[in-house]
Short mmCIF file of C-alpha atoms in Angstrom, two decimals:
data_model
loop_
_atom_site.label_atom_id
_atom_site.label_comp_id
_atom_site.label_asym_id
_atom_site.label_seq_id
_atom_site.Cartn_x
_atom_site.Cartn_y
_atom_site.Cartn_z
CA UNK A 1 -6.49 -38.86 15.69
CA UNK A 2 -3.57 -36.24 16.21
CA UNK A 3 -2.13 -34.76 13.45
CA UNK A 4 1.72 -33.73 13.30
CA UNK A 5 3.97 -32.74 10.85
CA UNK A 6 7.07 -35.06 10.07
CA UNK A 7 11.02 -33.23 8.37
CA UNK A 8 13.84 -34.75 7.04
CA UNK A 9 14.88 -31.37 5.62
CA UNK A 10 15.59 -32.27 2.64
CA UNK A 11 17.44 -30.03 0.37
CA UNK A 12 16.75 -30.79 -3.69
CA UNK A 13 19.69 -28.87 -4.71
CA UNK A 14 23.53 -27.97 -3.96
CA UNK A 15 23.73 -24.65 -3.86
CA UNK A 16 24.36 -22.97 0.17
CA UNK A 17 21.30 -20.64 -0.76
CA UNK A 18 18.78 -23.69 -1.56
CA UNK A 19 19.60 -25.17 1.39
CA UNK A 20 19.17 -21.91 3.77
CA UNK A 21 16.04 -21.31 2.08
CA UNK A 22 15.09 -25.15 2.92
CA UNK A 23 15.56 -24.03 6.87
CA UNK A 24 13.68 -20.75 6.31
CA UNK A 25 11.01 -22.49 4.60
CA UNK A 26 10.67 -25.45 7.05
CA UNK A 27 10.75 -23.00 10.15
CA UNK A 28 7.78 -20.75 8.33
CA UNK A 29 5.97 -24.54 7.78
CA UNK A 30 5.63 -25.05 11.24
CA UNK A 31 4.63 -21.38 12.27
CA UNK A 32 1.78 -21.88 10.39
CA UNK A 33 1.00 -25.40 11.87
CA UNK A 34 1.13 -23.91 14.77
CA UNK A 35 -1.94 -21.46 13.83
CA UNK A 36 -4.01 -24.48 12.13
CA UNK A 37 -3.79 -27.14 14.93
CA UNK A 38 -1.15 -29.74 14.21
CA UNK A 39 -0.30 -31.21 17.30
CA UNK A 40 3.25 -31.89 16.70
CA UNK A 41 6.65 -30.80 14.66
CA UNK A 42 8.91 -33.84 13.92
CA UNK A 43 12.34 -33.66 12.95
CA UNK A 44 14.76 -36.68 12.42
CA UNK A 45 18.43 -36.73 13.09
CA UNK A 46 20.54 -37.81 10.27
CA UNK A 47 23.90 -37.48 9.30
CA UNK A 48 26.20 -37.21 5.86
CA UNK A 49 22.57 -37.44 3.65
CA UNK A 50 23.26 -35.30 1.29
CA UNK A 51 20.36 -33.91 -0.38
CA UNK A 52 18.19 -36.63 1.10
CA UNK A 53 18.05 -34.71 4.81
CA UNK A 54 19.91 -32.15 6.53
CA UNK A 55 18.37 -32.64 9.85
CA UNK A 56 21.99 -33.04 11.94
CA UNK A 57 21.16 -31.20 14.30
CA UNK A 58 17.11 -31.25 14.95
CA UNK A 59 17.31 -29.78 18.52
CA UNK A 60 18.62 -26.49 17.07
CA UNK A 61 15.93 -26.00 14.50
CA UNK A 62 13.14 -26.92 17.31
CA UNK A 63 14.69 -23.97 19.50
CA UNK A 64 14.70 -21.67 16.86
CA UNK A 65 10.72 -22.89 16.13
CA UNK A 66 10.17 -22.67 20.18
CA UNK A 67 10.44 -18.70 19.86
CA UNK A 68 8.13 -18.40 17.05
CA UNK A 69 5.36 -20.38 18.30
CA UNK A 70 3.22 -20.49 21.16
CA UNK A 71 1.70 -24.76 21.68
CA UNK A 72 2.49 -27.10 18.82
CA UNK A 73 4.56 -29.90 20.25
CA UNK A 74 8.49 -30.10 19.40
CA UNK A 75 9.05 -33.77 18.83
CA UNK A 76 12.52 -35.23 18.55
CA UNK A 77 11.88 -38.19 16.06
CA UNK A 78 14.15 -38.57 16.77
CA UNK A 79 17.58 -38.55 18.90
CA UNK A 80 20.28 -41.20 17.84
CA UNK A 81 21.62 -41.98 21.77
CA UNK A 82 24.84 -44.05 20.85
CA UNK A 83 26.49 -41.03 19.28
CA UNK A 84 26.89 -38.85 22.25
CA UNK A 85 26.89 -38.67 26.12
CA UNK A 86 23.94 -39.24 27.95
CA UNK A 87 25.02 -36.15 30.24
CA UNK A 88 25.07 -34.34 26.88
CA UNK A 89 21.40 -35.78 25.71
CA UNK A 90 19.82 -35.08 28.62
CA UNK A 91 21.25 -31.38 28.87
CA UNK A 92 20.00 -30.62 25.29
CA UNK A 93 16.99 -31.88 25.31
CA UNK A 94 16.21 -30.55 28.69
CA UNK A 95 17.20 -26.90 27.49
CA UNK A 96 14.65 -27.29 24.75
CA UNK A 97 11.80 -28.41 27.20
CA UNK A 98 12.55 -25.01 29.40
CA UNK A 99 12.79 -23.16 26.11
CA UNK A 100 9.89 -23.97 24.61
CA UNK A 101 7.87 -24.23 28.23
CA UNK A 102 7.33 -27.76 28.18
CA UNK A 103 6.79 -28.64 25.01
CA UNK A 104 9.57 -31.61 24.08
CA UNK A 105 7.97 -34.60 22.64
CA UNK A 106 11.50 -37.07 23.61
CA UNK A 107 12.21 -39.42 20.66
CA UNK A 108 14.66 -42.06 20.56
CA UNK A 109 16.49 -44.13 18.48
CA UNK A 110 19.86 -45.86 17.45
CA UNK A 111 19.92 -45.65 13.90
CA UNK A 112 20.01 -48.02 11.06
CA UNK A 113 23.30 -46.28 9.22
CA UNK A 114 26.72 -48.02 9.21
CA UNK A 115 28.84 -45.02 7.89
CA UNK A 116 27.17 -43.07 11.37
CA UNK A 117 28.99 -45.83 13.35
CA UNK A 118 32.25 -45.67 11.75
CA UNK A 119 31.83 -41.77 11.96
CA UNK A 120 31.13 -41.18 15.44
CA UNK A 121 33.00 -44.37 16.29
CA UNK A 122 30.94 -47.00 17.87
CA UNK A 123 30.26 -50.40 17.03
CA UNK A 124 27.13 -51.01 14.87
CA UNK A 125 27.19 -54.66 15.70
CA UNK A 126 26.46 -53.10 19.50
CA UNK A 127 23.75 -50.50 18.78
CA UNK A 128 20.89 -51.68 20.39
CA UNK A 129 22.96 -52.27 23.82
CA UNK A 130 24.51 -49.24 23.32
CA UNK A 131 20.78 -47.41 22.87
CA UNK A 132 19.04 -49.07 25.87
CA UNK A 133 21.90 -48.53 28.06
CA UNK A 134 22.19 -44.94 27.10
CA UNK A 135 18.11 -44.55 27.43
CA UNK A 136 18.34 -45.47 30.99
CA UNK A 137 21.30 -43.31 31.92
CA UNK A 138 19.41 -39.86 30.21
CA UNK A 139 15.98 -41.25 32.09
CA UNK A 140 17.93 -41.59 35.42
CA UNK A 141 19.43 -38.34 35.08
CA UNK A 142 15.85 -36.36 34.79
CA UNK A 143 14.78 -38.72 37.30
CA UNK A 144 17.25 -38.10 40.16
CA UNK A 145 16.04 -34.07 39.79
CA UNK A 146 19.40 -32.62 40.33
CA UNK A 147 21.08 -34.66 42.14
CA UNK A 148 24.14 -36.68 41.09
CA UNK A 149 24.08 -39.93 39.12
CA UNK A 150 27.09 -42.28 38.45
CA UNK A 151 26.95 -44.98 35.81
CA UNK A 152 29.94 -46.70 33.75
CA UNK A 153 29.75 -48.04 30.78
CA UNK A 154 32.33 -49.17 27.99
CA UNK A 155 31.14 -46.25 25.68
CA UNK A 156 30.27 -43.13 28.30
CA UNK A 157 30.85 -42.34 31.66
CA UNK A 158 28.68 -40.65 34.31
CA UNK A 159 30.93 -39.82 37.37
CA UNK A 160 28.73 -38.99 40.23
CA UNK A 161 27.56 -34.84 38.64
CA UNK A 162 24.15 -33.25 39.17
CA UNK A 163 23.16 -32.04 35.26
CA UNK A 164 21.11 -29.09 34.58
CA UNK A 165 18.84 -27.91 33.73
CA UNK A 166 16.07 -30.42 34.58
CA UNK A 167 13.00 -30.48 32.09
CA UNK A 168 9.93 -28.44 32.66
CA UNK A 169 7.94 -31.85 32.58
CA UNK A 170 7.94 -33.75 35.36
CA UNK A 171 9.86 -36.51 35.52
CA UNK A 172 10.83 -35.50 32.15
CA UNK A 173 9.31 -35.80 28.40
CA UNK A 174 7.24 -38.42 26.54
CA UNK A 175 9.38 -40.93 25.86
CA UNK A 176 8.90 -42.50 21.86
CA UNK A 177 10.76 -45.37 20.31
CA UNK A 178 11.35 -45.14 16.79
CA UNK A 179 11.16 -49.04 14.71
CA UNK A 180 10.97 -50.22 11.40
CA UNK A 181 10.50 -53.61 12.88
CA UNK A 182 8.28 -55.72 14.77
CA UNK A 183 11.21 -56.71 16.98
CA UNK A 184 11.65 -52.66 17.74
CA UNK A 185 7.77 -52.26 18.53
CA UNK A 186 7.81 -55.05 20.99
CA UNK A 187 11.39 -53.72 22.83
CA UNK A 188 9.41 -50.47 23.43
CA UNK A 189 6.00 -52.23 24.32
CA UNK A 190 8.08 -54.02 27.40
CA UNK A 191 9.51 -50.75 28.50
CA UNK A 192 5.79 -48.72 28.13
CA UNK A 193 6.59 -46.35 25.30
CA UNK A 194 4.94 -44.57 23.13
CA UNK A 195 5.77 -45.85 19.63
CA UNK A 196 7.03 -43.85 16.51
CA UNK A 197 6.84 -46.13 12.46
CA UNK A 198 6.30 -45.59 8.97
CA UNK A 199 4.11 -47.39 6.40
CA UNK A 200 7.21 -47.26 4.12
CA UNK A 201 8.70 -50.94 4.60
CA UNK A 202 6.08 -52.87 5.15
CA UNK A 203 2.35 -50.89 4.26
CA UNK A 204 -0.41 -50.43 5.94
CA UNK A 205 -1.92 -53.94 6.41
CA UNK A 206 1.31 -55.52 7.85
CA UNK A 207 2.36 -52.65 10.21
CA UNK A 208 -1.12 -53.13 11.42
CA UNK A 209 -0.38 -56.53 11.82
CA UNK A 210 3.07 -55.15 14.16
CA UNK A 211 0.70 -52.59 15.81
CA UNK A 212 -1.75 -55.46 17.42
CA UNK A 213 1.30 -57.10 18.71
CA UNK A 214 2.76 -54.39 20.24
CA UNK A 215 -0.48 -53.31 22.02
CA UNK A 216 -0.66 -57.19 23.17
CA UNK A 217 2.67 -56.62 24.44
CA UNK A 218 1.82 -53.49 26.18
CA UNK A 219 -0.60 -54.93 28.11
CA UNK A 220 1.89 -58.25 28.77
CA UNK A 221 4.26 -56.00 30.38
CA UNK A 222 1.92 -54.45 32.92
CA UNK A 223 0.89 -51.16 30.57
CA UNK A 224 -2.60 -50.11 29.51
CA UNK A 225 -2.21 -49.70 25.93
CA UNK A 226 -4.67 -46.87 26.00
CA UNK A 227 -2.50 -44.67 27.68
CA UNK A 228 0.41 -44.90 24.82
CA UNK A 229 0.29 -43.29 21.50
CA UNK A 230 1.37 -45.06 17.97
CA UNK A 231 2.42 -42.34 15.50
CA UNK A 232 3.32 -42.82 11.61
CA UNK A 233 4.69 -41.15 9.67
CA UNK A 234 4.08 -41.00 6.38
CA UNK A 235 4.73 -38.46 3.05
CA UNK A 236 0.79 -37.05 2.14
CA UNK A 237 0.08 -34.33 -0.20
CA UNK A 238 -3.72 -32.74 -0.61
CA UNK A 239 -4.77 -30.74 -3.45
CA UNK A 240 -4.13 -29.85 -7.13
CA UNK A 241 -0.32 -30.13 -7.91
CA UNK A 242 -0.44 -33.83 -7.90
CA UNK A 243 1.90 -34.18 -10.53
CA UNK A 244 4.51 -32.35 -8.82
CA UNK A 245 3.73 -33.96 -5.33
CA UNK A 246 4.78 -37.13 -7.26
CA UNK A 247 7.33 -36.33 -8.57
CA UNK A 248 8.66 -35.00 -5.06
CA UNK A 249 7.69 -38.81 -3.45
CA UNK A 250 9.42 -41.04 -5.95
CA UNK A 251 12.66 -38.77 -5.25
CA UNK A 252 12.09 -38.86 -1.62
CA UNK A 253 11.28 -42.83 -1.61
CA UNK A 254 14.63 -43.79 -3.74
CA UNK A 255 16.66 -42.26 -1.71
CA UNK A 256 15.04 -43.00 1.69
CA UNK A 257 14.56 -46.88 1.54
CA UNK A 258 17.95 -47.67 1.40
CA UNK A 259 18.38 -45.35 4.32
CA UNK A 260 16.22 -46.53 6.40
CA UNK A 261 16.05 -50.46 5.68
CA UNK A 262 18.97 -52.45 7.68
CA UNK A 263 20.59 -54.48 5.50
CA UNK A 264 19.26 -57.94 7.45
CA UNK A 265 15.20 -56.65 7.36
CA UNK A 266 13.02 -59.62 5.71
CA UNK A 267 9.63 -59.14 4.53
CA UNK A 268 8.27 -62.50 4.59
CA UNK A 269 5.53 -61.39 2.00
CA UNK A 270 7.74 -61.21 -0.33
CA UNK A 271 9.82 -63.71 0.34
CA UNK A 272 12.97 -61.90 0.09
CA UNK A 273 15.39 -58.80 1.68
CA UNK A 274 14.24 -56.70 -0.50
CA UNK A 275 11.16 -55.06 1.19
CA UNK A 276 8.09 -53.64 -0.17
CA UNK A 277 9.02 -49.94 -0.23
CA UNK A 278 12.13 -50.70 -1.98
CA UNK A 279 10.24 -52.76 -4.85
CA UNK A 280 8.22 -49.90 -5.25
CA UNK A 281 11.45 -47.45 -5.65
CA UNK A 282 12.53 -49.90 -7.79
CA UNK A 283 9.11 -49.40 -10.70
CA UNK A 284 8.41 -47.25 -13.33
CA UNK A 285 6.98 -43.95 -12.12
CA UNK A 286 3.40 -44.83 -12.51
CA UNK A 287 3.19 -48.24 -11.57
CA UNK A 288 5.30 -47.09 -8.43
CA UNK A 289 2.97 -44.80 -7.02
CA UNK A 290 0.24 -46.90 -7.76
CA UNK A 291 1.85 -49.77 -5.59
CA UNK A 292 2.93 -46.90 -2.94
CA UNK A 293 -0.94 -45.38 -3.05
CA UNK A 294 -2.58 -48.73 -2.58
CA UNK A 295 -0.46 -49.66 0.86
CA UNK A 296 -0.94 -46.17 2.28
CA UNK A 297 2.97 -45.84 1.88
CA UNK A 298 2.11 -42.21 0.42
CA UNK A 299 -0.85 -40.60 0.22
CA UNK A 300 -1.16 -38.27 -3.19
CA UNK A 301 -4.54 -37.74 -3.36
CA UNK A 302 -7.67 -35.56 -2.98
CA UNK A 303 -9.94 -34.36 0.15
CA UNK A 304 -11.99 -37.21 -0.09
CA UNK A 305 -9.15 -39.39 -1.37
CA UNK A 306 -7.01 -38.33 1.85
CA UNK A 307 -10.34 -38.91 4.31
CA UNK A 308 -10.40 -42.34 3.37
CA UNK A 309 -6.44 -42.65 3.88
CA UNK A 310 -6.93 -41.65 7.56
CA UNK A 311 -9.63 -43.94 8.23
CA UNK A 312 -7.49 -47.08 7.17
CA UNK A 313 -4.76 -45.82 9.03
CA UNK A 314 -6.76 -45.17 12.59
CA UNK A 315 -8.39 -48.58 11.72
CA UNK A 316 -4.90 -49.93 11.94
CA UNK A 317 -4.37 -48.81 15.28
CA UNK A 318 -2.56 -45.86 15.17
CA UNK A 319 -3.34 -42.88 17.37
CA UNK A 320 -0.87 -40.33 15.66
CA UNK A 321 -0.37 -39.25 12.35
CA UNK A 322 2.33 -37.39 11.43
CA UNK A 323 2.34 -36.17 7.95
CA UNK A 324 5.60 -35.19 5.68
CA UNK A 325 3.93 -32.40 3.15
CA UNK A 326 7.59 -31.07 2.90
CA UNK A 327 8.42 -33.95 1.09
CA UNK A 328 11.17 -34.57 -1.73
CA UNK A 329 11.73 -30.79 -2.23
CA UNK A 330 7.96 -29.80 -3.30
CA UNK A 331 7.67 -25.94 -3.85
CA UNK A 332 6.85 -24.08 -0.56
CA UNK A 333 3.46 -22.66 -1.87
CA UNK A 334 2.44 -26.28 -2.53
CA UNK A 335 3.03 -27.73 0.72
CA UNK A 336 1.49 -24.44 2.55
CA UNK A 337 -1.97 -25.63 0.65
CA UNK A 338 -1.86 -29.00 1.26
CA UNK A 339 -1.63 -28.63 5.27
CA UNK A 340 -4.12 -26.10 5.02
CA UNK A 341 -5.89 -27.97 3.04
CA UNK A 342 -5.83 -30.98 5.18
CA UNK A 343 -6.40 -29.45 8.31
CA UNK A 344 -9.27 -26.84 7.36
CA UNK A 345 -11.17 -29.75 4.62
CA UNK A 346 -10.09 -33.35 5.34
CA UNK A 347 -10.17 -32.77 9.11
CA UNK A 348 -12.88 -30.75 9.76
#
């Protein structure tokens, strides 16, 4: 089981300094994961979510965290493709790889937000066609090495250029699909790659339930499913402040559900459109991290608590676990102890 770190960047506050020291504290995070071990340093792309996450532009925080460490991954988790050129995509992310000497985990996604579409001006009801078609164009470009690709589309245009730089990783970067949804993990399962999710929606027995299928998939298509890797993502705290670390979820979970959930997503468990992690938002405090706890949608908890948590989830299938201890704006001191907590006591 790798272990990763997962941001939103949230920022539990208004004021410009709370929100600097937010960066500065995020950035220190992951110098320190760095020294303990964790494979990987997440970072979403969102946009206009106030308070909630900050993360608008992840690639520039990565490059700032490429000069301050020396191997822990930089994972894109991940880049929303309809909102800008491939050309431009492929540059960016490329510039990070040879920045960080070949260290780009390549996520990708199209994002489940309806005021991003209206921002940046593309049709929502065309954001999956929009995503694979832009997918292919930033693979094709890594792929030719230099030389020029052409490729027209309603929404970009490629007209015959050579785009530098390439990536330091030949043909380019792990490629990772970010779903909520079964119908997501099977779309990257045809295509061969690597898989990003989140206990949130559904918990831990269901997304299991998604994970089989997508490995059956995998192997469908032509793919050994060996050779991919199923990360989730999910918020964990480890150690004494449990209160607090609570308190941090529940404002992290009522705002992020309704992010994160499109607005046609049907949990047939419940029999309704309102999904598990929003029924949970939805509680009193206690009785909603009691329901969160018990599907391994959060894990607040103790060393032996939080060795038990990772056992369920690599007896789901996953391969990856990317932890968000900078969850919900917990005090920096707390979330310093709970990854090294985790890393030096429930991983050792």
């Amino acid at each position: 089981m790798r272990v990763s770190l997962g941001y939103e960047l949230e920022v539990r506050g208004r004021t410009r300094e709370v929100e600097q020291r937010a960066f500065q504290n995020v950035v220190d995070q992951v110098v320190l994961g760095d020294e303990l071990g964790f494979d990987t340093a997440w970072f979403v792309e969102h946009h206009f979510t106030r308070g909630f996450s900050h993360s608008s532009a992840p690639d520039l925080v990565l490059a700032a965290i490429s000069q301050r460490t020396a191997r822990i991954h930089l994972g894109l988790g991940v880049v929303l493709l309809p909102f800008q050129s491939p050309i431009r995509t492929a540059e960016r992310v490329a510039t990070l790889d040879v920045l960080s000497g070949g260290r780009v985990e390549f996520g990708t996604g199209r994002g489940a937000s309806p005021l991003e579409y209206q921002a940046f001006q593309r049709p929502f009801e065309k954001s999956r066609q929009i995503w694979e078609d832009s997918l292919e164009a930033t693979l094709a470009i890594w792929q030719a090495d230099g030389e020029p690709v052409q490729r027209s589309n309603e929404f970009f245009e490629i007209p015959d250029v050579a785009v530098y730089p390439r990536p330091v990783q030949v043909p380019h970067p792990p490629v990772w699909v970010a779903s909520t949804s079964l119908e997501g993990y099977l779309a990257a399962a045809r295509h061969g790659y690597n898989l990003l999710g989140m206990t949130m929606l559904k918990g831990i027995d269901d997304v299991a339930e998604d994970i089989a299928k997508y490995r059956q998939c995998l192997a469908d298509s032509g793919f050994d499913p060996a050779t991919r890797r199923i990360a989730l993502m999910i918020p964990w705290y480890v150690g004494q402040a449990r209160d607090e670390a609570a308190d941090a979820v529940l404002w992290y979970i009522r705002r992020q559900v309704n992010l994160v959930t499109p607005p046609d997503y049907y949990d047939a468990r419940h029999a309704t459109h309102r999904v598990l992690g929003q029924l949970a938002a939805g509680m009193p405090a206690e009785e909603a991290m009691a329901t969160l706890r018990e599907h391994l949608m959060v894990v607040v908890d103790d060393v032996e608590g939080s060795r038990k948590a990772v056992a369920r989830i690599a007896e789901a299938g996953a391969t990856d676990l990317i932890l968000q201890c900078q969850v919900g704006g917990l005090a920096h001191e707390h979330v310093v102890d709970s990854m090294t907590t985790f890393m030096t006591e429930v991983m050792r």
